[in-house]
Structure formats: C-alpha cells, structure tokens
PDB file of C-alpha atoms in Angstrom:
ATOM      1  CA  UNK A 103     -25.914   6.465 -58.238  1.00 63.00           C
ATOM      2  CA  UNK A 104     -24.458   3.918 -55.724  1.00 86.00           C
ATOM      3  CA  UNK A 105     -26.295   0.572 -55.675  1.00 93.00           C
ATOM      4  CA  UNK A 106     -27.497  -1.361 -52.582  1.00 94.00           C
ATOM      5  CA  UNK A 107     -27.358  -4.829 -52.056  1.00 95.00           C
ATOM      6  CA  UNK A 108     -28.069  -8.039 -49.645  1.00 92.00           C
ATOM      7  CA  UNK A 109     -26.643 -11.273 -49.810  1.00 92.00           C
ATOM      8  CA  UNK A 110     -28.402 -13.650 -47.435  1.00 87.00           C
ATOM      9  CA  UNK A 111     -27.490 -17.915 -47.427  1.00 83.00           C
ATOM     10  CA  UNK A 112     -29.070 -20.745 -45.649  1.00 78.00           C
ATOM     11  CA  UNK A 113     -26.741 -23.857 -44.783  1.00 70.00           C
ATOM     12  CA  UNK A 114     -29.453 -26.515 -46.038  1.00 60.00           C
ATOM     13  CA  UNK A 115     -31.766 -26.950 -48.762  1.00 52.00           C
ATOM     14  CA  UNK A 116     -34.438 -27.424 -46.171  1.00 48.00           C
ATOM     15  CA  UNK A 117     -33.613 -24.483 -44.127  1.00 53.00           C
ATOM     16  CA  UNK A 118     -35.965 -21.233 -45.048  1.00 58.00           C
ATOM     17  CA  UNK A 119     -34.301 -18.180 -45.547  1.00 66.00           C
ATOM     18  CA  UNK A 120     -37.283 -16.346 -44.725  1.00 72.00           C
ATOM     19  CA  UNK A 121     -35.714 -14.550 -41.590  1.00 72.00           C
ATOM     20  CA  UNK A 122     -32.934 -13.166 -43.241  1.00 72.00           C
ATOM     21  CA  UNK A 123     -35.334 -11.870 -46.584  1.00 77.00           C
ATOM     22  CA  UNK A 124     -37.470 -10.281 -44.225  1.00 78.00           C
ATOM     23  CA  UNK A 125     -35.023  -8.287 -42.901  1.00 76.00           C
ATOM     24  CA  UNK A 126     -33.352  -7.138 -46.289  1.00 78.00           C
ATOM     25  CA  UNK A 127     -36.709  -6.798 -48.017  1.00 75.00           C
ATOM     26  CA  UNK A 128     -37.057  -3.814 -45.254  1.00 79.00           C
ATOM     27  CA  UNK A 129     -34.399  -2.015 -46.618  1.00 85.00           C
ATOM     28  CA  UNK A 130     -35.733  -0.754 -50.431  1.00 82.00           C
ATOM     29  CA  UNK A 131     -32.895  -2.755 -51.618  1.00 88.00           C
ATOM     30  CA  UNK A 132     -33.987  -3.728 -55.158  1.00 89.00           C
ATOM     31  CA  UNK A 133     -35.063  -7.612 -55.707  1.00 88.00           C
ATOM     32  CA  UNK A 134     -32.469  -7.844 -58.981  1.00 92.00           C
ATOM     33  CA  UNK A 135     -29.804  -6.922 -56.282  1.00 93.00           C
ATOM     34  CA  UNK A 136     -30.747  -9.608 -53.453  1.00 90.00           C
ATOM     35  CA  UNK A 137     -28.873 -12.781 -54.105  1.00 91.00           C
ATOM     36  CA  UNK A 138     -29.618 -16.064 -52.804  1.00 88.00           C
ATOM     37  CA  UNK A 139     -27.403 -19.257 -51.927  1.00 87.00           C
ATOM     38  CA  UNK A 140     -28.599 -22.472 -50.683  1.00 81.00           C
ATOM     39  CA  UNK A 141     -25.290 -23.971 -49.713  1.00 69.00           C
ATOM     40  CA  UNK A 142     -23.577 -26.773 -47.445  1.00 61.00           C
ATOM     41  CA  UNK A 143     -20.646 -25.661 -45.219  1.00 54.00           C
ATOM     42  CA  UNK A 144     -19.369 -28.245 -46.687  1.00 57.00           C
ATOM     43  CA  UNK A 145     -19.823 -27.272 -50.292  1.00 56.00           C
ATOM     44  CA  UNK A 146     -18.679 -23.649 -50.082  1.00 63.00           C
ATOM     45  CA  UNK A 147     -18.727 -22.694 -53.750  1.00 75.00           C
ATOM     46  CA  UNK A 148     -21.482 -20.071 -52.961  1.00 85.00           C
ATOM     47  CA  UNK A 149     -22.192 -19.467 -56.944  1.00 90.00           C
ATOM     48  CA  UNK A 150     -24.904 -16.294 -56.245  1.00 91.00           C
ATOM     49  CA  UNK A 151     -22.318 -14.389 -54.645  1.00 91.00           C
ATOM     50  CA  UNK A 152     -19.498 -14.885 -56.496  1.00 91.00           C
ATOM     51  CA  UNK A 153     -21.817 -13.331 -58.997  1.00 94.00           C
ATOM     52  CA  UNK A 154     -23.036 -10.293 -56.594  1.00 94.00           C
ATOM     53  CA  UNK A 155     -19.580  -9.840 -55.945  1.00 94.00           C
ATOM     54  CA  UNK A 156     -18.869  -9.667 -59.658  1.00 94.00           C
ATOM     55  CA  UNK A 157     -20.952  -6.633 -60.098  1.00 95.00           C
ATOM     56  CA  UNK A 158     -20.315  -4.277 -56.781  1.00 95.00           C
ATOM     57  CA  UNK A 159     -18.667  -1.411 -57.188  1.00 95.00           C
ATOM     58  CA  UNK A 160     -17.133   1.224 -55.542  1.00 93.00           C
ATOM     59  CA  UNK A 161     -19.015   2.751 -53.110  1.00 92.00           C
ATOM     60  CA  UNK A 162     -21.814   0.419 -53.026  1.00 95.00           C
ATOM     61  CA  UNK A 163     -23.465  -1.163 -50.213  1.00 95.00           C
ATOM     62  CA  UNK A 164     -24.025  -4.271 -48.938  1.00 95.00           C
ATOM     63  CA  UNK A 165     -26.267  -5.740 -46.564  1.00 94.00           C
ATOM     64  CA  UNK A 166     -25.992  -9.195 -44.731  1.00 91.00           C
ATOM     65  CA  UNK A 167     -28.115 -10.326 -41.641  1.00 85.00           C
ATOM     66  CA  UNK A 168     -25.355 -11.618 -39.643  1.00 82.00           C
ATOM     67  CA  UNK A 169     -21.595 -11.820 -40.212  1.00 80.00           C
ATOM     68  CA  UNK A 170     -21.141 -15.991 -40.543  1.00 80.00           C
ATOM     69  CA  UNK A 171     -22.896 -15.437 -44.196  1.00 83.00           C
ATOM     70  CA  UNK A 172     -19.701 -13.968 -45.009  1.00 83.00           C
ATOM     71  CA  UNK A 173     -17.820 -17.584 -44.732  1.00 80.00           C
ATOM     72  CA  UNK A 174     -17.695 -20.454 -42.830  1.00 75.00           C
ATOM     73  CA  UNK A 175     -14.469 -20.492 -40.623  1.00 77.00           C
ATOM     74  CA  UNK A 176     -12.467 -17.498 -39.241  1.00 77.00           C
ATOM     75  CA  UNK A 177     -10.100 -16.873 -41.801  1.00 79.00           C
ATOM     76  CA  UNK A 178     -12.944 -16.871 -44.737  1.00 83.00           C
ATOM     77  CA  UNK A 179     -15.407 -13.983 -42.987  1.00 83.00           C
ATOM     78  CA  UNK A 180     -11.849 -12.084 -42.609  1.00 83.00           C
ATOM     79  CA  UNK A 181     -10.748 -12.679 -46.083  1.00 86.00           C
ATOM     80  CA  UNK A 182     -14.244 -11.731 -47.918  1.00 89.00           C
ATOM     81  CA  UNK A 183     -14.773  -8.702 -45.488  1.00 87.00           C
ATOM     82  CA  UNK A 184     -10.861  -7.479 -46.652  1.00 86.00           C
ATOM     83  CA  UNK A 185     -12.304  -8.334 -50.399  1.00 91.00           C
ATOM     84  CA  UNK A 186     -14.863  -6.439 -49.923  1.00 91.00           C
ATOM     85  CA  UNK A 187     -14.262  -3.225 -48.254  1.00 88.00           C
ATOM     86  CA  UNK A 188     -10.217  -2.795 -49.359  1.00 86.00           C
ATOM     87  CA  UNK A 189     -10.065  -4.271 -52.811  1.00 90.00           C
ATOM     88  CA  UNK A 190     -14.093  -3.818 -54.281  1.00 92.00           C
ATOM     89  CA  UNK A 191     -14.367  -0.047 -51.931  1.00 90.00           C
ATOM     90  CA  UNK A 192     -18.074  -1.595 -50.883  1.00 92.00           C
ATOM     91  CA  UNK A 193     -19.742  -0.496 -47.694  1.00 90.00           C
ATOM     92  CA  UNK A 194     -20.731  -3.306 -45.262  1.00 91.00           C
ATOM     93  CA  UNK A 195     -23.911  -3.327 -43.016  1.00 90.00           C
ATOM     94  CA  UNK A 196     -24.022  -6.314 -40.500  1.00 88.00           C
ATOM     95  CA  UNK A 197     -27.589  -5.814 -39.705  1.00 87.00           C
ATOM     96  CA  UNK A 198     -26.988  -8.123 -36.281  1.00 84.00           C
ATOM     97  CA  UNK A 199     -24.318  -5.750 -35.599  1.00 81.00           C
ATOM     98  CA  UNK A 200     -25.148  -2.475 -35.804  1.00 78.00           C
ATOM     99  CA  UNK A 201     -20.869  -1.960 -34.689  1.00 75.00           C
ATOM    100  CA  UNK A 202     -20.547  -3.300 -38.201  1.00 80.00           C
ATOM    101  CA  UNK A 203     -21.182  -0.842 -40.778  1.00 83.00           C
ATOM    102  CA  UNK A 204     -18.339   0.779 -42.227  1.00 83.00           C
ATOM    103  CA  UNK A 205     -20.607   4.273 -43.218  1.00 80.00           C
ATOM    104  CA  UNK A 206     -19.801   5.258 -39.844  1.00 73.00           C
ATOM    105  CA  UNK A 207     -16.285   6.063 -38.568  1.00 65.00           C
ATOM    106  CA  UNK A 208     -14.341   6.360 -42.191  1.00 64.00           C
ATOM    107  CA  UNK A 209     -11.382   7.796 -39.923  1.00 58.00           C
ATOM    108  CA  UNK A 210      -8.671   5.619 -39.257  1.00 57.00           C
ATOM    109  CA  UNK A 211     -10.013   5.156 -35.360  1.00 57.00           C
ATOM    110  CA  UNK A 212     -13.692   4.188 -36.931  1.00 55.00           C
ATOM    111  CA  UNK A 213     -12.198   1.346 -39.226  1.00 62.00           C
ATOM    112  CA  UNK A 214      -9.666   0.144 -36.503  1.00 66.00           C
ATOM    113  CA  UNK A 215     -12.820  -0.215 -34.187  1.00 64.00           C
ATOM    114  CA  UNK A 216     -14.662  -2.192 -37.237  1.00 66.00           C
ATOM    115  CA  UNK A 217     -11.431  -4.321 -37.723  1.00 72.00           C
ATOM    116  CA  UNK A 218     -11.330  -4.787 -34.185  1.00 75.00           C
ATOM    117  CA  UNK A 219     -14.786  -5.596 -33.610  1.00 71.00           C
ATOM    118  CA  UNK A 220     -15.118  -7.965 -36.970  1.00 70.00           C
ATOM    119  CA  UNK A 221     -12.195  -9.922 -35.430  1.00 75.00           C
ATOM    120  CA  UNK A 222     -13.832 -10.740 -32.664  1.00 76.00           C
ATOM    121  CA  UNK A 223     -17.277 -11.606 -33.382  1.00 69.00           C
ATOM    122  CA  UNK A 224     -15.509 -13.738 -36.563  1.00 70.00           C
ATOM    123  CA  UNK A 225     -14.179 -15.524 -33.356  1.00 76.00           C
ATOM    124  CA  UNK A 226     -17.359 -15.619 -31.736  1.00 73.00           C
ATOM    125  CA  UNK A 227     -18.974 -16.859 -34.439  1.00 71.00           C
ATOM    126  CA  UNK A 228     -16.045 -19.881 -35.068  1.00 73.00           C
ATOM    127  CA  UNK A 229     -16.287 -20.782 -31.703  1.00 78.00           C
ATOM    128  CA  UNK A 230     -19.916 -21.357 -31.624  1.00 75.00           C
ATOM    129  CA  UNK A 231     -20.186 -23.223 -34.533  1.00 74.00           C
ATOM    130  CA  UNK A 232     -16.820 -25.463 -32.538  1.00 81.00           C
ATOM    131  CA  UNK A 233     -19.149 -25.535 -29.376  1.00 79.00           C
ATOM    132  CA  UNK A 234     -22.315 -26.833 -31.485  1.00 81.00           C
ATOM    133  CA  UNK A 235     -20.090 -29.993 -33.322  1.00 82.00           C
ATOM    134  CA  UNK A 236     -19.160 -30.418 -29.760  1.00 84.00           C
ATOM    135  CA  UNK A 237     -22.297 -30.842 -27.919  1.00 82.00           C
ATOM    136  CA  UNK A 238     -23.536 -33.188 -31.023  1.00 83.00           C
ATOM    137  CA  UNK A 239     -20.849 -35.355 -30.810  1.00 83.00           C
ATOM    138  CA  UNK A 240     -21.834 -35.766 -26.960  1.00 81.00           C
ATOM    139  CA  UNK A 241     -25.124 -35.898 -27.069  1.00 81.00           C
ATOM    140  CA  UNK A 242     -24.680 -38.887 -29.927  1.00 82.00           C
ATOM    141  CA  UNK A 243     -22.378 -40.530 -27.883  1.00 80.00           C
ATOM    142  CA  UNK A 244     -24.236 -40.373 -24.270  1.00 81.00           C
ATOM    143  CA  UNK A 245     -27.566 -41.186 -26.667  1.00 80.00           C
ATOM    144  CA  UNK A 246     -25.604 -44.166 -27.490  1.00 80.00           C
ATOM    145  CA  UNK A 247     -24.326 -45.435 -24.023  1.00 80.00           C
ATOM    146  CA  UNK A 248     -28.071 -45.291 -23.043  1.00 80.00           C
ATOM    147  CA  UNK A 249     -28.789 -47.589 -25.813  1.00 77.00           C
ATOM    148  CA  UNK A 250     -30.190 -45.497 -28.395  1.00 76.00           C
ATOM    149  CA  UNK A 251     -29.233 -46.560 -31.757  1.00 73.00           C
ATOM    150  CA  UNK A 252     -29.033 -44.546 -34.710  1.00 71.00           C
ATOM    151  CA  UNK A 253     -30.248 -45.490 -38.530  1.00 67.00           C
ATOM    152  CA  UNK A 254     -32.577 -47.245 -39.959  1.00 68.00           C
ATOM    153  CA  UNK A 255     -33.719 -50.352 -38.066  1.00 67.00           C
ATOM    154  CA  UNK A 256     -32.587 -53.286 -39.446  1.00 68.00           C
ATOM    155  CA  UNK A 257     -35.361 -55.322 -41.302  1.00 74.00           C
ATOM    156  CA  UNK A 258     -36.883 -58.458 -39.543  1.00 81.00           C
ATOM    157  CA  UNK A 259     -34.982 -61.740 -40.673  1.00 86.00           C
ATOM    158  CA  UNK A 260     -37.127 -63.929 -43.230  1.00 87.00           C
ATOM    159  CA  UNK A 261     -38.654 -66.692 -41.825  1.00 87.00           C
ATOM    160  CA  UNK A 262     -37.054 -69.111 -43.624  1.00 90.00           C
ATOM    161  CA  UNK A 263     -33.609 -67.751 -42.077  1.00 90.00           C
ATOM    162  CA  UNK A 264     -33.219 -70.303 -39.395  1.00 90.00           C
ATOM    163  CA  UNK A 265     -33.505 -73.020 -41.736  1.00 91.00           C
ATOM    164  CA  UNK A 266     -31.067 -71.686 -44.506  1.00 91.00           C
ATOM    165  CA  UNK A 267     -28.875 -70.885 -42.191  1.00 91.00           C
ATOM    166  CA  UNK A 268     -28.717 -74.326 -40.945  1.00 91.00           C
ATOM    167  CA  UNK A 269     -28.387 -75.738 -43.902  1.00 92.00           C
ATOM    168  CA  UNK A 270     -25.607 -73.780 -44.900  1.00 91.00           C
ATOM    169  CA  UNK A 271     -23.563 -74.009 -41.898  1.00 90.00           C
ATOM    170  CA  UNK A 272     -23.866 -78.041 -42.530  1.00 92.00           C
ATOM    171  CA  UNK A 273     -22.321 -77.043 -46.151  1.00 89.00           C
ATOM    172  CA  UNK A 274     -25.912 -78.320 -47.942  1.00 91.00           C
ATOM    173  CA  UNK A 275     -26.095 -74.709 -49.366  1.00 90.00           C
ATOM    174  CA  UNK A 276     -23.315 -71.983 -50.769  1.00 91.00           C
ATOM    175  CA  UNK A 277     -23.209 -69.100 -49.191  1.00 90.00           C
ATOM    176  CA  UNK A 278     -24.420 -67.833 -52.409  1.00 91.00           C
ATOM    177  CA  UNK A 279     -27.071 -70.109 -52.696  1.00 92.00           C
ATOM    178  CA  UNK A 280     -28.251 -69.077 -48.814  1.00 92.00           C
ATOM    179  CA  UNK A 281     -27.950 -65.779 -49.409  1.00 91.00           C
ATOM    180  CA  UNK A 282     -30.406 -66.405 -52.462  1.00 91.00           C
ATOM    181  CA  UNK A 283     -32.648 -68.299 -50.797  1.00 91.00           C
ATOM    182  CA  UNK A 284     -33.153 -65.762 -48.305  1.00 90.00           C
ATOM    183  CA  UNK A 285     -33.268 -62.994 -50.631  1.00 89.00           C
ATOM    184  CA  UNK A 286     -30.390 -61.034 -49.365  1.00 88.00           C
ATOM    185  CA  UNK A 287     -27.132 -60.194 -51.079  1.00 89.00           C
ATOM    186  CA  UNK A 288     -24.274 -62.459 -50.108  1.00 89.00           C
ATOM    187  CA  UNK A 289     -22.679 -59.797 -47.593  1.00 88.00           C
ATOM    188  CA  UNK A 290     -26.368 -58.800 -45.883  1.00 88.00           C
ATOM    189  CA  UNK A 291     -26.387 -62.668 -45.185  1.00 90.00           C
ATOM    190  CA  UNK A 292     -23.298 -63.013 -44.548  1.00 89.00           C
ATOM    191  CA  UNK A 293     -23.427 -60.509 -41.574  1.00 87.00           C
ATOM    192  CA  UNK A 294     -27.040 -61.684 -40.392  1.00 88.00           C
ATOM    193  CA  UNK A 295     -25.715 -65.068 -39.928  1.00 90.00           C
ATOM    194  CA  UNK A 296     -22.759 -63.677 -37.797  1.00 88.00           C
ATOM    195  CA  UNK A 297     -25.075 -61.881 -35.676  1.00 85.00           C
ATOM    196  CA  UNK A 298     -27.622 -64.388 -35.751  1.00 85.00           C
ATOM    197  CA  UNK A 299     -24.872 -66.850 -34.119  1.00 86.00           C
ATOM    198  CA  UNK A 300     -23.442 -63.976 -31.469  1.00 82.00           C
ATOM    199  CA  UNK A 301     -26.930 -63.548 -30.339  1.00 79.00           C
ATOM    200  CA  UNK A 302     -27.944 -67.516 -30.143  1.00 70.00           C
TER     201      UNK A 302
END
C-alpha cells in the first residue's frame, strides 16, 4: 500500500503554519506522515524533511501547498523536485498548482509539460522573492530620507553628562573615569560625547 504524505514549512518561528495544515489535513493524509519545519531561508537545514524524505518510497505521494516549500532559490526547488520524482519514484502534488501533479500525464509529453511548467513557476517564485528584498530595501531607504530612523531610540543622556563631559574635555577626568561617572561603558561615552559636541 503506497503511503501519502505532506511536507509544509514556515520561514519564521513566529509565522503560523496553519494555512498550509489546513489544507493537507483535508487530504486523509495520516498525522505520523505530515512533517513540520520551522526554518530561516537563511538556515536551510530543514531537519523534518530530510527525515520525510528518508522514508518515501516508490510510488508514494507527496503533498506540498505551494512549490517554494520545496527550496529557497531556483536551483534548490529544481534539485529536490529531480530528487524526488527521478531518484525516490515519489508522486508530487503542488496543491497551488493543480499543473503540478505528476499522477497525471506519466507519458513523456505529460512530464515534459510538468518539467516545463515547474521551471517556470520555480522562476516565478525566485523572482518574487528578488522583487520583495527589492521593494524593502526601498522602502528602508526612502523611510530613511524622510527621516525615519530605525532601532531602538537611543536612551536620554544622564544629567550629570554636561558636567562630566566638561570636566573631561579639561583633562580633570579619564575617559574611563567619565565614562564611569556617567555610567556608560567607555565606547557608549565615548560616542555620546562626539555627538554631544557635533550637535552643540
């Protein structure tokens, strides 16, 4: 008996993977078979389907909600779906995609159409992620010729700042010693006091 299975993975630890769960728990796909990741793009290693993967088998078949859970670039969703379907023999349902689901079209025309069609929306899929970076790093930087600054706001200087800072300048106090005084560490002074002159 051939064995179903979904693989779904959110990009965050924050982000809910509700949508995609939803739409494999529709499918009488046993729970032991769903597998989980909770993964950065940047940290790829993806250990819950490396173990999924482990166990397919011939003829089995496996669901994911959209193709970029295959991999994060390109070349990955090509090389898994290649992994997959020529070296493990497992079906493939994108359920995004209905195009994508190699039951259909076992002929040589049906899986040059899937090829065809995977290559693309892998594309698709690259690009968009491309165009998203894009737009951030636009939006951050018109955000920032507006005047909109970005991290935490830095704390108020102590009251006894001015002072210190006097002091120190006159060469009454180290560095180390103003820093102290103020309750800073030497560089958090240090760069206060810079400021503190630019803006005076």
């Amino acid at each position: 008996m051939n064995e179903q299975y979904g693989y779904l993975r959110v990009s965050t630890r924050e982000q809910n993977e509700d949508r995609q769960l939803i739409a494999l728990r529709g499918l009488s796909i046993p729970e032991r078979n769903i597998y989980l990741d909770k993964q950065s793009g940047k940290d790829f290693q993806r250990p819950q389907y490396r173990r999924m993967v482990k166990r397919l088998q011939p003829d089995d078949l496996l669901y994911v909600k959209s193709i970029d859970r295959l991999g994060r670039n390109y070349e990955e969703i090509l090389e898994q779906w290649r992994i997959l379907t020529k070296e493990k023999r497992v079906d493939i349902v994108v359920l995004d995609m209905p195009l994508l689901d190699t039951r259909r079209g076992k002929d040589l025309m049906g899986t040059f159409l899937s090829d065809v069609v995977l290559q693309v929306l892998s594309f698709v899929a690259e690009n968009e992620r491309t165009n998203i970076r894009q737009r951030q790093t636009e939006g951050i930087a018109a955000a920032k010729a507006r005047g909109v600054r970005f991290g935490r706001p830095p704390h108020p200087l102590p009251d006894n700042f001015r002072q210190i800072h006097r002091d120190w300048r006159s060469k009454k106090l180290t560095l180390r010693e103003a820093a102290k005084a103020c309750q800073m560490p030497v560089g958090t002074f240090y760069d206060k006091a810079l400021r503190f002159e630019k803006n005076t």
